[in-house]
Amino acid sequence: MIVVMQPQAKARAISDVIAHITAAGYDAHLSEFEGRTFIAVVGESAVPLDAAAYAAMPGVERIDSSSPPYMLASRAAHPQNSLVPLNGARVGGQKVLVIAGPCSVEGRSEIIETACAVKEAGAAALRGGAFKPRTSPYSFQGHGEKGLQWLAEAREKTGLPVVTEVMDPALVPLVCQYADVLQIGARNMQNFTLLNAVGLSQHTVLLKRGMSSTIEDLLMAAEYILAHGNTRVMLCERGIRTFERATRNTFDLNAVPVLKNLTHLPVLADPSHAVGMREYVPAVALAAVAAGADGLLVEVHLDPDRAVSDGRQSLTPAAFAKLMEQVRRVAEAVGRTA
Ligand code: PEP
Ligand code: MN
């Protein structure tokens, strides 16, 4: 249930509604839209919600009885796009923002040189994994804290904010010390302990869709983070598993407009992990922008054939610069900038 207050509702009327909700054992989450306060009622309680009683309270305009399971992520509770600050811009706004960098942070000079190259091409943030979720325990697992330090040095040199994955709830405080954005990888999308930890951290989160997860599963995962009052959450479609084997995963283009419709959270697309082959990355990246994606996550490596992970899907800096030019043109064609 959502209580929509009148535009001129007094602060006292709003706090009375909140007090009523919490006294009944629920939680109240507020958002503003067109001068109105929307109060989303979430949680479980033995006390039934009496919509008519709320409708009769002073300052209440109407009751919206729709109750999507992902209440806080829904547009019903929060009609306006959420804008997530990144590098002086806001993801979810007019500008399409691109996050780029290697799959794994491989070394100090490599990450600094890559950061300079992607910045030059117009990237808004630097990505790179220091803790890597590898399918094989024998594959390179990342440089850990040393990798985080190199990322921070690259940020110092370029001014680009850093996006990096955290896999362990116990390491959230450490990764927060270095990262501007905590990435939750596809394999951890339903690691609820981790979602709670990043929610509590109040740090900006990039939540990737699990490869076998539905759009609703993704929104429910976002709900875990939002339930802690952390509203700086970006979603990312990164391809799902289907019967198709010609590409690494199948990019769910549908997810972009569907998510934009269902949620106020910014929606990014990762064409690199979606297709797994660099020759297809630009086409899928441009399709995502045309479909309404608020940003891209693109793997870029100085020498893709020598990358320790995901070289096959990584663009060279030159290919990335060319893609950025195309992204600008497609963004303009759909009324945005890049
Ligand atoms: C990544 O972005 O480096 C990554 C491992 O992606 P995903 O979690 O989508 O597989
Ligand atoms: Mn990768």
Short mmCIF file of N, CA and C in Angstrom, two decimals, residues 100-104 106 114 118 127 132 248 270-282 297-320 323:
data_model
loop_
_atom_site.label_atom_id
_atom_site.label_comp_id
_atom_site.label_asym_id
_atom_site.label_seq_id
_atom_site.Cartn_x
_atom_site.Cartn_y
_atom_site.Cartn_z
N ALA A 100 34.18 1.95 -17.79
CA ALA A 100 35.03 1.09 -18.61
C ALA A 100 36.33 0.76 -17.91
N GLY A 101 36.89 -0.38 -18.30
CA GLY A 101 38.17 -0.80 -17.72
C GLY A 101 38.32 -2.29 -17.86
N PRO A 102 39.40 -2.82 -17.35
CA PRO A 102 39.66 -4.26 -17.53
C PRO A 102 38.75 -5.12 -16.67
N CYS A 103 38.67 -6.38 -17.03
CA CYS A 103 37.94 -7.34 -16.20
C CYS A 103 38.60 -7.37 -14.82
N SER A 104 39.91 -7.67 -14.79
CA SER A 104 40.66 -7.73 -13.53
C SER A 104 41.71 -6.63 -13.51
N GLU A 106 45.23 -5.87 -13.18
CA GLU A 106 46.36 -6.79 -13.36
C GLU A 106 47.66 -6.24 -12.79
N THR A 114 45.28 2.19 -18.48
CA THR A 114 43.92 1.94 -18.99
C THR A 114 42.98 3.06 -18.56
N VAL A 118 40.69 5.25 -21.12
CA VAL A 118 39.21 5.28 -21.14
C VAL A 118 38.70 6.68 -20.79
N ARG A 127 36.30 0.77 -14.22
CA ARG A 127 35.98 -0.51 -13.61
C ARG A 127 37.23 -1.39 -13.55
N LYS A 132 37.92 -11.45 -7.78
CA LYS A 132 37.26 -11.97 -8.98
C LYS A 132 36.48 -13.25 -8.70
N ARG A 248 28.43 -16.02 -25.29
CA ARG A 248 28.64 -16.47 -23.90
C ARG A 248 27.32 -16.52 -23.12
N ASP A 270 25.67 -4.27 -19.67
CA ASP A 270 27.04 -4.77 -19.82
C ASP A 270 27.07 -5.67 -21.05
N PRO A 271 27.45 -5.11 -22.20
CA PRO A 271 27.47 -5.91 -23.42
C PRO A 271 28.63 -6.91 -23.42
N SER A 272 29.67 -6.64 -22.63
CA SER A 272 30.88 -7.48 -22.66
C SER A 272 30.59 -8.89 -22.14
N HIS A 273 30.03 -8.96 -20.92
CA HIS A 273 29.71 -10.29 -20.38
C HIS A 273 28.50 -10.89 -21.08
N ALA A 274 27.66 -10.06 -21.66
CA ALA A 274 26.46 -10.57 -22.34
C ALA A 274 26.83 -11.40 -23.57
N VAL A 275 27.77 -10.90 -24.37
CA VAL A 275 28.08 -11.63 -25.61
C VAL A 275 29.39 -12.41 -25.53
N GLY A 276 30.34 -11.90 -24.75
CA GLY A 276 31.59 -12.64 -24.54
C GLY A 276 32.57 -12.61 -25.70
N MET A 277 32.25 -11.90 -26.78
CA MET A 277 33.15 -11.81 -27.93
C MET A 277 33.20 -10.35 -28.38
N ARG A 278 34.45 -9.84 -28.48
CA ARG A 278 34.56 -8.38 -28.64
C ARG A 278 33.95 -7.87 -29.93
N GLU A 279 33.88 -8.71 -30.96
CA GLU A 279 33.32 -8.23 -32.23
C GLU A 279 31.83 -7.90 -32.14
N TYR A 280 31.14 -8.46 -31.13
CA TYR A 280 29.71 -8.19 -30.99
C TYR A 280 29.40 -7.13 -29.93
N VAL A 281 30.42 -6.73 -29.19
CA VAL A 281 30.18 -5.81 -28.08
C VAL A 281 29.59 -4.47 -28.55
N PRO A 282 30.15 -3.83 -29.60
CA PRO A 282 29.60 -2.52 -29.98
C PRO A 282 28.12 -2.58 -30.38
N LEU A 297 28.58 -0.71 -19.09
CA LEU A 297 29.75 -1.23 -18.39
C LEU A 297 30.51 -2.03 -19.44
N VAL A 298 31.70 -1.55 -19.80
CA VAL A 298 32.41 -2.14 -20.94
C VAL A 298 33.83 -2.55 -20.52
N GLU A 299 34.21 -3.78 -20.88
CA GLU A 299 35.56 -4.23 -20.56
C GLU A 299 36.54 -3.77 -21.64
N VAL A 300 37.62 -3.11 -21.16
CA VAL A 300 38.65 -2.56 -22.05
C VAL A 300 40.00 -3.03 -21.52
N HIS A 301 40.85 -3.51 -22.41
CA HIS A 301 42.18 -3.99 -21.99
C HIS A 301 43.23 -3.47 -22.99
N LEU A 302 44.40 -3.12 -22.46
CA LEU A 302 45.46 -2.56 -23.32
C LEU A 302 45.89 -3.57 -24.37
N ASP A 303 45.86 -4.86 -24.00
CA ASP A 303 46.30 -5.92 -24.90
C ASP A 303 45.39 -7.14 -24.65
N PRO A 304 44.17 -7.11 -25.21
CA PRO A 304 43.16 -8.11 -24.84
C PRO A 304 43.63 -9.55 -24.95
N ASP A 305 44.48 -9.85 -25.93
CA ASP A 305 44.89 -11.24 -26.10
C ASP A 305 45.80 -11.74 -24.96
N ARG A 306 46.31 -10.80 -24.18
CA ARG A 306 47.16 -11.19 -23.06
C ARG A 306 46.47 -10.96 -21.71
N ALA A 307 45.20 -10.66 -21.73
CA ALA A 307 44.49 -10.39 -20.47
C ALA A 307 44.42 -11.66 -19.63
N VAL A 308 44.47 -11.49 -18.31
CA VAL A 308 44.38 -12.67 -17.44
C VAL A 308 42.94 -13.18 -17.32
N SER A 309 41.96 -12.32 -17.61
CA SER A 309 40.57 -12.78 -17.61
C SER A 309 39.77 -11.99 -18.64
N ASP A 310 38.87 -12.68 -19.28
CA ASP A 310 37.91 -12.08 -20.22
C ASP A 310 38.53 -11.27 -21.36
N GLY A 311 39.72 -11.68 -21.79
CA GLY A 311 40.35 -10.99 -22.92
C GLY A 311 39.52 -11.10 -24.20
N ARG A 312 38.89 -12.24 -24.38
CA ARG A 312 38.12 -12.47 -25.62
C ARG A 312 37.02 -11.42 -25.83
N GLN A 313 36.50 -10.90 -24.73
CA GLN A 313 35.40 -9.93 -24.84
C GLN A 313 35.85 -8.49 -24.60
N SER A 314 37.15 -8.29 -24.40
CA SER A 314 37.64 -6.95 -24.07
C SER A 314 37.96 -6.16 -25.33
N LEU A 315 37.61 -4.89 -25.32
CA LEU A 315 37.94 -3.99 -26.43
C LEU A 315 39.32 -3.38 -26.19
N THR A 316 40.02 -3.07 -27.27
CA THR A 316 41.24 -2.27 -27.13
C THR A 316 40.81 -0.83 -26.83
N PRO A 317 41.72 0.00 -26.31
CA PRO A 317 41.37 1.41 -26.11
C PRO A 317 40.90 2.07 -27.40
N ALA A 318 41.51 1.71 -28.53
CA ALA A 318 41.10 2.34 -29.81
C ALA A 318 39.67 1.92 -30.17
N ALA A 319 39.35 0.65 -29.99
CA ALA A 319 37.98 0.19 -30.31
C ALA A 319 36.98 0.84 -29.36
N PHE A 320 37.42 1.02 -28.10
CA PHE A 320 36.52 1.67 -27.13
C PHE A 320 36.27 3.13 -27.52
N LEU A 323 33.78 3.17 -30.18
CA LEU A 323 32.45 2.87 -29.65
C LEU A 323 31.85 4.11 -28.97
#
